[in-house]
């Protein structure tokens, strides 16, 4: 994953926001970290491009920081729902390209949807879904909802499919499901050929309609 040319801003530097900042930084992204708490801002200075103390719930701050020039802004404000909603609204009215927001509950998420948030994260709910899916099938490493009914998943190949070609898997017979890559040990092969012979432990990275992926996972 390459994100060197992408610019991100994260507003709210609690545990969730700091984790987002650190992960983006590890992939080479330019990250602007923002919070009204000076101590939290200091924590982010080791792994972001810029960290500032600011209140993004007003238009002047958004304009001064030029957040409309960023590729994506994450609103990760924690317990202050009013600040989260107001910040999201101001960002959208300022013309910010893409705004992702952490929501505390379904009611919070509903309001964020109505004011134009581009993507909403419910951390506890999303993590619960991922854990349940792993409990149901240990062959599934990750299952990420991408929005618009799409999802991406990582699946490990077991003995049942050892020696088969990639093209023999049910996934490869579906026009709207794509195999993005195959991981074998430390090597990653992008867009592998359908003639690729599968080995135990191979990991397939697949993207497609969430409902179809969920149904087809059991076929492996």
Short mmCIF file of C-alpha atoms in Angstrom, two decimals:
data_model
loop_
_atom_site.label_atom_id
_atom_site.label_comp_id
_atom_site.label_asym_id
_atom_site.label_seq_id
_atom_site.Cartn_x
_atom_site.Cartn_y
_atom_site.Cartn_z
CA UNK A 1 0.00 0.00 0.00
CA UNK A 2 1.45 3.32 -1.06
CA UNK A 3 0.11 6.60 0.25
CA UNK A 4 3.11 8.92 -0.04
CA UNK A 5 1.26 11.54 -2.05
CA UNK A 6 -1.86 11.54 0.08
CA UNK A 7 -2.59 14.15 2.72
CA UNK A 8 -4.73 13.29 5.73
CA UNK A 9 -5.95 15.25 8.73
CA UNK A 10 -7.15 13.64 11.95
CA UNK A 11 -9.25 15.73 14.33
CA UNK A 12 -9.43 14.31 17.84
CA UNK A 13 -6.41 12.57 19.33
CA UNK A 14 -7.80 10.08 21.78
CA UNK A 15 -6.71 6.45 21.59
CA UNK A 16 -8.59 5.89 18.32
CA UNK A 17 -7.37 9.09 16.65
CA UNK A 18 -3.74 8.55 17.66
CA UNK A 19 -3.86 5.00 16.31
CA UNK A 20 -5.18 6.26 12.98
CA UNK A 21 -2.40 8.87 12.83
CA UNK A 22 0.32 6.35 13.60
CA UNK A 23 -0.93 3.83 11.05
CA UNK A 24 -1.20 6.43 8.29
CA UNK A 25 2.29 7.65 9.10
CA UNK A 26 3.71 4.13 8.84
CA UNK A 27 2.47 3.96 5.25
CA UNK A 28 4.26 7.18 4.33
CA UNK A 29 1.28 9.51 4.41
CA UNK A 30 1.42 13.18 5.31
CA UNK A 31 -0.67 13.54 8.46
CA UNK A 32 -1.95 16.66 10.21
CA UNK A 33 -3.02 15.86 13.79
CA UNK A 34 -5.43 18.25 15.52
CA UNK A 35 -6.90 18.45 19.02
CA UNK A 36 -7.95 21.12 21.49
CA UNK A 37 -5.91 19.35 24.21
CA UNK A 38 -2.24 20.33 24.15
CA UNK A 39 -1.08 17.15 25.92
CA UNK A 40 -2.71 14.95 23.29
CA UNK A 41 -1.15 17.01 20.51
CA UNK A 42 2.29 16.50 22.07
CA UNK A 43 1.76 12.71 21.96
CA UNK A 44 1.22 12.86 18.20
CA UNK A 45 4.31 14.90 17.35
CA UNK A 46 6.57 11.83 17.15
CA UNK A 47 4.74 10.24 14.25
CA UNK A 48 2.91 12.91 12.23
CA UNK A 49 4.00 15.60 9.78
CA UNK A 50 2.32 18.38 11.76
CA UNK A 51 0.40 18.53 15.05
CA UNK A 52 -1.56 21.59 16.13
CA UNK A 53 -3.80 22.70 18.95
CA UNK A 54 -7.02 23.97 17.38
CA UNK A 55 -10.80 23.87 17.56
CA UNK A 56 -12.16 22.73 14.21
CA UNK A 57 -15.77 23.47 15.07
CA UNK A 58 -15.51 26.90 13.46
CA UNK A 59 -15.05 28.03 9.87
CA UNK A 60 -12.03 30.24 10.53
CA UNK A 61 -9.94 27.34 11.81
CA UNK A 62 -10.88 25.12 8.86
CA UNK A 63 -9.91 27.88 6.45
CA UNK A 64 -6.66 28.68 8.27
CA UNK A 65 -5.57 25.03 8.23
CA UNK A 66 -6.66 24.69 4.57
CA UNK A 67 -8.39 21.40 5.30
CA UNK A 68 -10.28 21.63 2.02
CA UNK A 69 -6.96 20.82 0.30
CA UNK A 70 -6.59 17.49 2.11
CA UNK A 71 -7.53 14.20 0.48
CA UNK A 72 -9.39 13.02 3.56
CA UNK A 73 -10.24 14.30 7.03
CA UNK A 74 -11.05 11.95 9.90
CA UNK A 75 -13.18 13.32 12.74
CA UNK A 76 -12.21 11.11 15.68
CA UNK A 77 -13.65 13.25 18.46
CA UNK A 78 -14.63 11.02 21.36
CA UNK A 79 -17.28 11.72 23.96
CA UNK A 80 -18.31 15.22 22.84
CA UNK A 81 -21.03 14.33 20.33
CA UNK A 82 -21.99 17.96 19.74
CA UNK A 83 -18.41 18.86 18.81
CA UNK A 84 -18.23 15.87 16.49
CA UNK A 85 -21.44 16.83 14.68
CA UNK A 86 -20.58 20.51 14.43
CA UNK A 87 -17.05 19.80 13.19
CA UNK A 88 -18.38 17.43 10.53
CA UNK A 89 -20.93 19.99 9.38
CA UNK A 90 -18.35 22.78 9.15
CA UNK A 91 -15.94 20.54 7.22
CA UNK A 92 -18.58 19.59 4.66
CA UNK A 93 -19.73 23.20 4.24
CA UNK A 94 -16.08 24.22 3.72
CA UNK A 95 -15.84 21.84 0.77
CA UNK A 96 -13.59 19.18 2.29
CA UNK A 97 -13.36 16.34 -0.25
CA UNK A 98 -13.92 13.34 1.99
CA UNK A 99 -14.91 13.28 5.65
CA UNK A 100 -14.81 10.09 7.73
CA UNK A 101 -16.26 10.24 11.23
CA UNK A 102 -16.08 8.05 14.31
CA UNK A 103 -19.56 7.66 15.82
CA UNK A 104 -20.36 6.67 19.40
CA UNK A 105 -23.69 4.98 18.66
CA UNK A 106 -26.39 4.52 16.03
CA UNK A 107 -28.13 7.78 16.93
CA UNK A 108 -24.88 9.70 16.49
CA UNK A 109 -24.27 7.87 13.19
CA UNK A 110 -27.76 8.73 11.92
CA UNK A 111 -27.19 12.45 12.48
CA UNK A 112 -23.77 12.29 10.81
CA UNK A 113 -25.34 10.63 7.77
CA UNK A 114 -27.93 13.39 7.48
CA UNK A 115 -25.30 16.16 7.54
CA UNK A 116 -23.22 14.53 4.82
CA UNK A 117 -20.45 12.46 6.42
CA UNK A 118 -18.90 10.35 3.67
CA UNK A 119 -18.12 7.34 5.86
CA UNK A 120 -19.02 6.52 9.44
CA UNK A 121 -17.12 4.20 11.76
CA UNK A 122 -18.66 2.53 14.81
CA UNK A 123 -15.47 1.03 16.31
CA UNK A 124 -17.03 -1.35 18.81
CA UNK A 125 -19.68 -2.59 16.36
CA UNK A 126 -17.18 -3.00 13.51
CA UNK A 127 -14.71 -4.84 15.73
CA UNK A 128 -17.49 -7.09 17.04
CA UNK A 129 -18.45 -8.05 13.49
CA UNK A 130 -14.84 -8.83 12.56
CA UNK A 131 -14.28 -10.92 15.69
CA UNK A 132 -17.51 -12.88 15.13
CA UNK A 133 -16.54 -13.64 11.55
CA UNK A 134 -13.13 -14.89 12.67
CA UNK A 135 -14.81 -17.07 15.30
CA UNK A 136 -17.10 -18.57 12.65
CA UNK A 137 -14.31 -19.32 10.21
CA UNK A 138 -10.65 -19.14 11.20
CA UNK A 139 -9.65 -19.19 7.53
CA UNK A 140 -10.86 -15.58 7.26
CA UNK A 141 -8.13 -13.20 8.44
CA UNK A 142 -9.89 -9.89 7.81
CA UNK A 143 -13.25 -8.69 6.49
CA UNK A 144 -13.37 -4.96 5.79
CA UNK A 145 -16.54 -3.16 4.77
CA UNK A 146 -15.65 -0.63 2.06
CA UNK A 147 -19.05 1.03 1.70
CA UNK A 148 -21.58 0.84 -1.16
CA UNK A 149 -22.09 -2.85 -0.41
CA UNK A 150 -18.46 -3.76 -1.12
CA UNK A 151 -16.01 -5.56 1.14
CA UNK A 152 -12.42 -6.79 1.09
CA UNK A 153 -11.29 -9.97 2.78
CA UNK A 154 -8.17 -12.07 3.30
CA UNK A 155 -8.61 -15.83 3.18
CA UNK A 156 -6.06 -18.57 3.82
CA UNK A 157 -5.97 -21.63 1.56
CA UNK A 158 -6.36 -24.96 3.33
CA UNK A 159 -5.67 -28.55 2.33
CA UNK A 160 -9.00 -28.86 0.54
CA UNK A 161 -7.76 -26.57 -2.25
CA UNK A 162 -4.08 -27.46 -2.26
CA UNK A 163 -2.93 -28.18 -5.83
CA UNK A 164 -5.91 -26.50 -7.45
CA UNK A 165 -5.44 -23.52 -9.74
CA UNK A 166 -6.72 -20.13 -8.71
CA UNK A 167 -9.19 -20.25 -11.60
CA UNK A 168 -10.85 -23.35 -10.14
CA UNK A 169 -12.06 -21.46 -7.07
CA UNK A 170 -15.66 -20.28 -7.04
CA UNK A 171 -14.52 -16.69 -6.50
CA UNK A 172 -12.85 -16.62 -9.89
CA UNK A 173 -16.10 -17.56 -11.63
CA UNK A 174 -17.81 -14.37 -10.42
CA UNK A 175 -17.38 -11.32 -12.64
CA UNK A 176 -17.91 -8.83 -9.80
CA UNK A 177 -15.35 -10.43 -7.46
CA UNK A 178 -11.67 -9.69 -7.99
CA UNK A 179 -8.53 -11.37 -6.63
CA UNK A 180 -6.28 -8.43 -5.83
CA UNK A 181 -3.24 -10.35 -4.67
CA UNK A 182 -1.82 -13.64 -3.43
CA UNK A 183 0.54 -13.70 -0.45
CA UNK A 184 2.93 -16.65 -0.11
CA UNK A 185 5.28 -16.24 2.81
CA UNK A 186 6.96 -12.84 2.52
CA UNK A 187 6.12 -12.50 -1.20
CA UNK A 188 3.05 -10.75 -2.59
CA UNK A 189 1.91 -11.32 -6.16
CA UNK A 190 -0.50 -8.70 -7.49
CA UNK A 191 -3.35 -9.79 -9.79
CA UNK A 192 -2.20 -13.46 -9.94
CA UNK A 193 -2.97 -15.50 -13.06
CA UNK A 194 -5.86 -17.98 -12.91
CA UNK A 195 -3.33 -20.72 -13.74
CA UNK A 196 -1.52 -20.13 -10.43
CA UNK A 197 -1.21 -23.39 -8.44
CA UNK A 198 -2.35 -22.94 -4.85
CA UNK A 199 -0.43 -24.10 -1.80
CA UNK A 200 -1.50 -24.56 1.82
CA UNK A 201 -1.09 -21.27 3.66
CA UNK A 202 -1.48 -19.05 0.62
CA UNK A 203 -3.47 -15.93 1.45
CA UNK A 204 -5.85 -14.45 -1.10
CA UNK A 205 -6.85 -10.79 -0.94
CA UNK A 206 -10.31 -10.52 -2.48
CA UNK A 207 -12.72 -7.63 -3.10
CA UNK A 208 -16.35 -7.76 -4.18
CA UNK A 209 -19.99 -7.45 -3.04
CA UNK A 210 -20.16 -8.07 0.70
CA UNK A 211 -23.13 -10.45 0.55
CA UNK A 212 -21.54 -12.63 -2.15
CA UNK A 213 -18.20 -12.80 -0.35
CA UNK A 214 -19.88 -13.83 2.88
CA UNK A 215 -21.72 -16.68 1.11
CA UNK A 216 -18.72 -17.91 -0.84
CA UNK A 217 -16.24 -17.95 2.04
CA UNK A 218 -17.50 -21.37 3.13
CA UNK A 219 -16.65 -22.84 -0.29
CA UNK A 220 -12.96 -22.66 0.63
#
